[in-house]
Short mmCIF file of C-alpha atoms in Angstrom, two decimals:
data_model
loop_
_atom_site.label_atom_id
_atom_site.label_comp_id
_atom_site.label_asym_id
_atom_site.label_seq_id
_atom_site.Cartn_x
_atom_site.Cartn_y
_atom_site.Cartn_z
CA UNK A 1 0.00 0.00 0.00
CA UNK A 2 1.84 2.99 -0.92
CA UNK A 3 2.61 5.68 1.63
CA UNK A 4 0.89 9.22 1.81
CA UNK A 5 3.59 11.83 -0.21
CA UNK A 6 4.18 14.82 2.32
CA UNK A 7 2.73 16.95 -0.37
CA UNK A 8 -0.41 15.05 -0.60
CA UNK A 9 -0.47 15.74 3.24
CA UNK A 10 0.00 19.15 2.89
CA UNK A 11 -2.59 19.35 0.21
CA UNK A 12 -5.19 17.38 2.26
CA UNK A 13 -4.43 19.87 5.27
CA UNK A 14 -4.66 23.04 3.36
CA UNK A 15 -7.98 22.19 1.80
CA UNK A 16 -9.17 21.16 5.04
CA UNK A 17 -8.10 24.56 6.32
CA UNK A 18 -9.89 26.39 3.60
CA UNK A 19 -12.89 24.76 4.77
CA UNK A 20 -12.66 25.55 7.78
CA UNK A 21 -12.06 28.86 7.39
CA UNK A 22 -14.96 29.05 4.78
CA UNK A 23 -17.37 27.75 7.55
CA UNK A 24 -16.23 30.46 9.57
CA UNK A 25 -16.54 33.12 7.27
CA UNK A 26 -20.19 31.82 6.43
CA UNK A 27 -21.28 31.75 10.09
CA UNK A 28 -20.46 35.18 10.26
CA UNK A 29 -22.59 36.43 7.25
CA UNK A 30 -25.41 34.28 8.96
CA UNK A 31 -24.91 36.26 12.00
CA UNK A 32 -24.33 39.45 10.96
CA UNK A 33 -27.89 39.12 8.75
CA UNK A 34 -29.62 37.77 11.51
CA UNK A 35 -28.88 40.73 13.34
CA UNK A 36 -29.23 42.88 9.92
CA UNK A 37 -33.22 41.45 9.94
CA UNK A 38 -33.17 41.94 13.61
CA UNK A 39 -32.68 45.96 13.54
CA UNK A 40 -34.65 47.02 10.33
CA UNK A 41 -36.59 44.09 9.42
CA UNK A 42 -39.64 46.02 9.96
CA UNK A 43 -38.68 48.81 8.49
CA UNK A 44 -38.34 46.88 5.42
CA UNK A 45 -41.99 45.86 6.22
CA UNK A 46 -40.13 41.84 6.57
CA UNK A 47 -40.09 41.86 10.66
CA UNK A 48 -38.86 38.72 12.56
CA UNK A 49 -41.93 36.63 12.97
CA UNK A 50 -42.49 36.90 16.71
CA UNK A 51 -44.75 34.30 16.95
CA UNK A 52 -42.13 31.63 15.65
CA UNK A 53 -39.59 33.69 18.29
CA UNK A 54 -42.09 31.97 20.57
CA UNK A 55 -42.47 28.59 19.15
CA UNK A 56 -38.75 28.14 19.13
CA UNK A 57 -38.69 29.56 22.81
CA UNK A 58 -41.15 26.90 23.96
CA UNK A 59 -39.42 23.90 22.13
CA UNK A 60 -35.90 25.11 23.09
CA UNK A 61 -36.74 26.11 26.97
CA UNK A 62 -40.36 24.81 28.07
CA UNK A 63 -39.73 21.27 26.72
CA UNK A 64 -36.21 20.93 27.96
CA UNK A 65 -37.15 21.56 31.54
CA UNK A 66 -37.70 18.52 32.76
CA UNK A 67 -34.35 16.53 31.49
CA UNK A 68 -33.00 19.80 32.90
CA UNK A 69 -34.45 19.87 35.74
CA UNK A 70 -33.42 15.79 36.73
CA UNK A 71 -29.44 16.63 35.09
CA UNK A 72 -28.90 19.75 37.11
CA UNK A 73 -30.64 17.86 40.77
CA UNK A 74 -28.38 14.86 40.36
CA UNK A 75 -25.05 17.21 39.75
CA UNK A 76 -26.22 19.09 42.49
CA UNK A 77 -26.17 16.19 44.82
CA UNK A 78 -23.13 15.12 42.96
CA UNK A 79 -21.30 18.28 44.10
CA UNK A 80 -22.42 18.18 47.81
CA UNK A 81 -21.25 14.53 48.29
CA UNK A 82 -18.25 14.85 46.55
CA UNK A 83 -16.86 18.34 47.77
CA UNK A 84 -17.92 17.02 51.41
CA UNK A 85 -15.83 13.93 50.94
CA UNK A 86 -12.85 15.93 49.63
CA UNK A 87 -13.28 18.43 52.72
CA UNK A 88 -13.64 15.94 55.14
CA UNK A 89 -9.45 14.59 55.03
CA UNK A 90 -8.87 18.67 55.72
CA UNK A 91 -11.52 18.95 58.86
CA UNK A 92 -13.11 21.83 56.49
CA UNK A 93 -16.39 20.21 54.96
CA UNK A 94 -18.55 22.78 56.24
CA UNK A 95 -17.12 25.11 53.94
CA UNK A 96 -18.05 22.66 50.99
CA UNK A 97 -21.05 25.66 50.84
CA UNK A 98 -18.42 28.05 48.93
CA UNK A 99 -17.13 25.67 46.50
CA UNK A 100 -20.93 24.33 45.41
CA UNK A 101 -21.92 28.23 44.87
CA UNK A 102 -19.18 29.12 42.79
CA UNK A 103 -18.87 25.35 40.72
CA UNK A 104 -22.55 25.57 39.98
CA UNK A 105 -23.24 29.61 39.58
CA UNK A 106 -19.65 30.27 37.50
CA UNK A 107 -19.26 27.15 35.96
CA UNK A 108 -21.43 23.87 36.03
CA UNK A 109 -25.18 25.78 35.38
CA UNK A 110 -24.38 27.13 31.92
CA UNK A 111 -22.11 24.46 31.24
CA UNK A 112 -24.20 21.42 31.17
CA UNK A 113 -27.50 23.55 29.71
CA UNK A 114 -25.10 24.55 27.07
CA UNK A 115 -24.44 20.97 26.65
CA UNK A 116 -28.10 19.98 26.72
CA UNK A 117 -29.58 22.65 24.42
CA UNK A 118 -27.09 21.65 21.71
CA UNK A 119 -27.64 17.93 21.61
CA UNK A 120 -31.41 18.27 21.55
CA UNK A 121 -32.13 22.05 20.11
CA UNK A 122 -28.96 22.53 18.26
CA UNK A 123 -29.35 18.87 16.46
CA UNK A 124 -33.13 19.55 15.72
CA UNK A 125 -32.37 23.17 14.09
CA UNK A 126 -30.18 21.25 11.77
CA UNK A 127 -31.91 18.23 11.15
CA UNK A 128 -34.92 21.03 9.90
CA UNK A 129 -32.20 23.03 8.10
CA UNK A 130 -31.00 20.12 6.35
CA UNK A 131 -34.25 18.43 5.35
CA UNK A 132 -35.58 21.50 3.86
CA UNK A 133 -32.21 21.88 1.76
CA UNK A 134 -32.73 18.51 0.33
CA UNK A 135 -36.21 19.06 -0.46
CA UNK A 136 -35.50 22.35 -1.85
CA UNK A 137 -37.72 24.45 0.63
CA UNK A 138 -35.26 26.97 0.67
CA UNK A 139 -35.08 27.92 -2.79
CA UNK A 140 -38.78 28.12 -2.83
CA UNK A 141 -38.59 30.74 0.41
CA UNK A 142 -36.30 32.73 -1.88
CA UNK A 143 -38.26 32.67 -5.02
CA UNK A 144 -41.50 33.70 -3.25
CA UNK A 145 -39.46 36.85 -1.65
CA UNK A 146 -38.80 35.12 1.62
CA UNK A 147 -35.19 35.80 2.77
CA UNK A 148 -34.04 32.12 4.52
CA UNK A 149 -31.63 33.76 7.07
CA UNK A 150 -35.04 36.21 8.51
CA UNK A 151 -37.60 33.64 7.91
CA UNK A 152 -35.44 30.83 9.08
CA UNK A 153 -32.47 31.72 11.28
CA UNK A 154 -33.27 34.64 13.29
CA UNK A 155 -36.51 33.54 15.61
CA UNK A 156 -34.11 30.96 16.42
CA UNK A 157 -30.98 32.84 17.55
CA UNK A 158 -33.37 35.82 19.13
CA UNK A 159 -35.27 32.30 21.21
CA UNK A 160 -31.74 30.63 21.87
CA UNK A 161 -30.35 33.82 23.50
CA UNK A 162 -33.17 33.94 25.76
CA UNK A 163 -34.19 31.17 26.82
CA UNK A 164 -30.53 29.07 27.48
CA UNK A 165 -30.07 32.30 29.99
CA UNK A 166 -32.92 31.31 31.77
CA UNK A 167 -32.37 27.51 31.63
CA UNK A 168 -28.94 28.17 32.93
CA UNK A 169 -31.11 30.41 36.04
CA UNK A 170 -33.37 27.47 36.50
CA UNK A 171 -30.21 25.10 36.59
CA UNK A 172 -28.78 27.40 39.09
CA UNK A 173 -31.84 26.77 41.44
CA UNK A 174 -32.49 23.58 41.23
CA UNK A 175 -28.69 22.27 41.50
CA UNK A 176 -28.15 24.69 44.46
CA UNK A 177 -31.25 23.04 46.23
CA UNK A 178 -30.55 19.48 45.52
CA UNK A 179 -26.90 20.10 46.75
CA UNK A 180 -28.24 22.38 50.40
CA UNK A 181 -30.94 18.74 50.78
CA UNK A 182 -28.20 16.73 51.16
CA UNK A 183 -25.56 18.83 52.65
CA UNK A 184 -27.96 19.67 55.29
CA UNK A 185 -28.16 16.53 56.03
CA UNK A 186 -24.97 15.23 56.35
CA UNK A 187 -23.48 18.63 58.00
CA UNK A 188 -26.42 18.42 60.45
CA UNK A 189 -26.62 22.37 58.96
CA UNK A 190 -30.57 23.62 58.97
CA UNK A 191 -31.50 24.66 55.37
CA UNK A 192 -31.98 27.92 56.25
CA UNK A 193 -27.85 28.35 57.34
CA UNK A 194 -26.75 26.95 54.26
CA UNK A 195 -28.83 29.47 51.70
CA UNK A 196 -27.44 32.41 54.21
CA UNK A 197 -24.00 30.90 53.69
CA UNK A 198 -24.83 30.73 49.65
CA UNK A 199 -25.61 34.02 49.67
CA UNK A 200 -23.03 35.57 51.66
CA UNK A 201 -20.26 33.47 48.95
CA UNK A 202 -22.24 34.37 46.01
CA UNK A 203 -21.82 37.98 44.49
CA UNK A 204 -23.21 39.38 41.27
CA UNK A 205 -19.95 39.68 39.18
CA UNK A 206 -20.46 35.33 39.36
CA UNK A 207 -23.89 35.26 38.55
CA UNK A 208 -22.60 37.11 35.33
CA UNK A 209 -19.78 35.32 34.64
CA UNK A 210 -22.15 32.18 33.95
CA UNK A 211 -24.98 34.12 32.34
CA UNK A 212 -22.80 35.58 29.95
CA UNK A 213 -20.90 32.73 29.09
CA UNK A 214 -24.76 31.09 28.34
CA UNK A 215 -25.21 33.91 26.18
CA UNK A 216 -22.35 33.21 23.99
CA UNK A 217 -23.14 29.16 24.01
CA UNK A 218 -26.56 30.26 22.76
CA UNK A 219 -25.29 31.71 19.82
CA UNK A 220 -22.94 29.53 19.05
CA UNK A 221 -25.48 26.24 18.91
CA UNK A 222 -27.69 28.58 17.20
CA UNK A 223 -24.67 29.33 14.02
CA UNK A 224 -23.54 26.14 14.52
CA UNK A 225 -26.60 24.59 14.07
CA UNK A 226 -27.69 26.62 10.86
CA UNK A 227 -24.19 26.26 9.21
CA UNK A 228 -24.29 22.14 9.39
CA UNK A 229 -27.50 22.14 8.25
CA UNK A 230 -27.12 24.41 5.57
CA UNK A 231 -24.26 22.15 4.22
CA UNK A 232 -26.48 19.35 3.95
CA UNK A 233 -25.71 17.11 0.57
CA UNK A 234 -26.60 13.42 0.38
CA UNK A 235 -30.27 12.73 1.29
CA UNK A 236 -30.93 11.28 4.31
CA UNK A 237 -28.02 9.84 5.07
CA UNK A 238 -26.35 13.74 4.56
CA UNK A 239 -29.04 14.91 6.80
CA UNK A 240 -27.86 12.38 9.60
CA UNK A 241 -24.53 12.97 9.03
CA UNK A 242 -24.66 16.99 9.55
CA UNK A 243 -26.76 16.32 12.78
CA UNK A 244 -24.01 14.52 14.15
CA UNK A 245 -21.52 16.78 12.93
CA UNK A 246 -23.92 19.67 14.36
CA UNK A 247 -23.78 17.79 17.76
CA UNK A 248 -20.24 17.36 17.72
CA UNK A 249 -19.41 20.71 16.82
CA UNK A 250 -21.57 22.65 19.09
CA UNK A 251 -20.45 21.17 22.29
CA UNK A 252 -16.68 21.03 21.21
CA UNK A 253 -17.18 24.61 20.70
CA UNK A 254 -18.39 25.19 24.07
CA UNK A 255 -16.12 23.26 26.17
CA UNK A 256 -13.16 25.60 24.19
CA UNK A 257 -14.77 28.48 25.05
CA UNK A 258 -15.75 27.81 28.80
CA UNK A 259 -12.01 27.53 28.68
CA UNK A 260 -10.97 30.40 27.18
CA UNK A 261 -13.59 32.17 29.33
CA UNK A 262 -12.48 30.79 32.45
CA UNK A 263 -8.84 31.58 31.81
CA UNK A 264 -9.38 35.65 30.39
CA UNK A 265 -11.81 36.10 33.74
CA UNK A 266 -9.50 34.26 36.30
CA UNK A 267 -6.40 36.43 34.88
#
């Protein structure tokens, strides 16, 4: 079998490149239109549909609540039992409070609703994308005067940005509870003690250092979503591919950037 050239390496790296950086530059025109439709879509008397803002807002955040709502308890509890069990060797678990507020406001919350919204929201905007590529829906909205990226794109984006916010609030609650239920018990701490003790940890700089960061995860699924699906070739089987890819892409994209987030903030 002969042996890959270093040229034909080199070519099979700088096309790969290209696309990538072609991907890029086409997520950007999609968001810089969406936001384009956004600002003087009614002037040019083609407004954002508000009532699909709100049909994407209840599939994207109503629906999701109660996976949500199970994930974020059991990570909660998670938290409490291991940051108690790590305390405990130092004498110090009743300070396990500070460490669950800050894990869970700053970092866990929009983290794993990030995580959620783009393998069930994220995949489905592309899965639609893709199907209506293939059956040619979207050169139909643009013959009939329909611009794709307003019609399609931007109730999307506007119902990503916020609603995954207010998942990421709703995560906040719920994992903070679970995790005071059974640190309360173990610490023999009343319920009460532990939400002052939340409180007096918790300031608002960290509540928005995790909404922001679900901000920019909300766009990105949203982009990411729209770009994989608009790239759709094959049928079916290029429909399930792109999902994947979608998947894939979204969350890799939001585990970089929690990263990159975490590091600029904690400099």
């Amino acid at each position: 079998m002969p042996q890959p050239s270093a040229a034909g390496m080199a070519e099979r790296v700088g096309r790969a490149t290209v696309r990538g950086l072609d991907e890029l530059g086409f997520a950007a025109v999609l968001l810089a239109q969406s936001l384009y439709w956004l600002a003087a879509g009614r002037r040019q008397r083609q407004p954002v549909r508000i009532a699909a803002v709100f049909t994407q807002a209840r599939e994207i955040g109503i629906d999701a609540l109660p996976i949500l709502t199970i994930l974020t308890f059991t990570i909660g509890v998670m938290l409490a039992i291991q940051g108690i069990y790590s305390l405990k060797a130092f004498g110090a678990e009743s300070r396990v409070t500070t460490g669950i507020a800050l894990s869970v406001v700053r970092e866990f919350s929009s983290l794993i609703t990030g995580i959620l919204v783009a393998g069930r929201s994220g995949s489905a905007l592309a899965a639609r994308l893709g199907t209506m590529k293939i059956n040619q829906e979207i050169d139909a909205l643009t013959v009939m005067g329909i611009n794709p990226v307003r019609y399609l794109v931007a109730p999307p984006l506007v119902a990503m940005v916020v609603m995954v916010p207010a998942l990421t609030m709703w995560a906040h609650i719920v994992s903070l509870f679970a995790a005071g239920l059974y640190a309360s018990t173990q610490l023999e701490l009343s319920f009460d003690a532990y939400l002052t003790q939340i409180f007096e940890v918790l300031r608002l700089a960290d509540l928005a250092h995790g909404l922001a960061k679900a901000t920019i995860f909300s766009v990105l699924i949203t982009i990411i979503g729209v770009v994989n699906g608009a790239m759709v070739t094959g049928g079916a089987e290029g429909v399930g591919r792109m999902t994947t890819r979608s998947v894939v892409h979204a969350i890799s994209a939001i585990v970089i950037t929690d990263m990159i987030f975490a590091f600029a903030v904690a400099r």
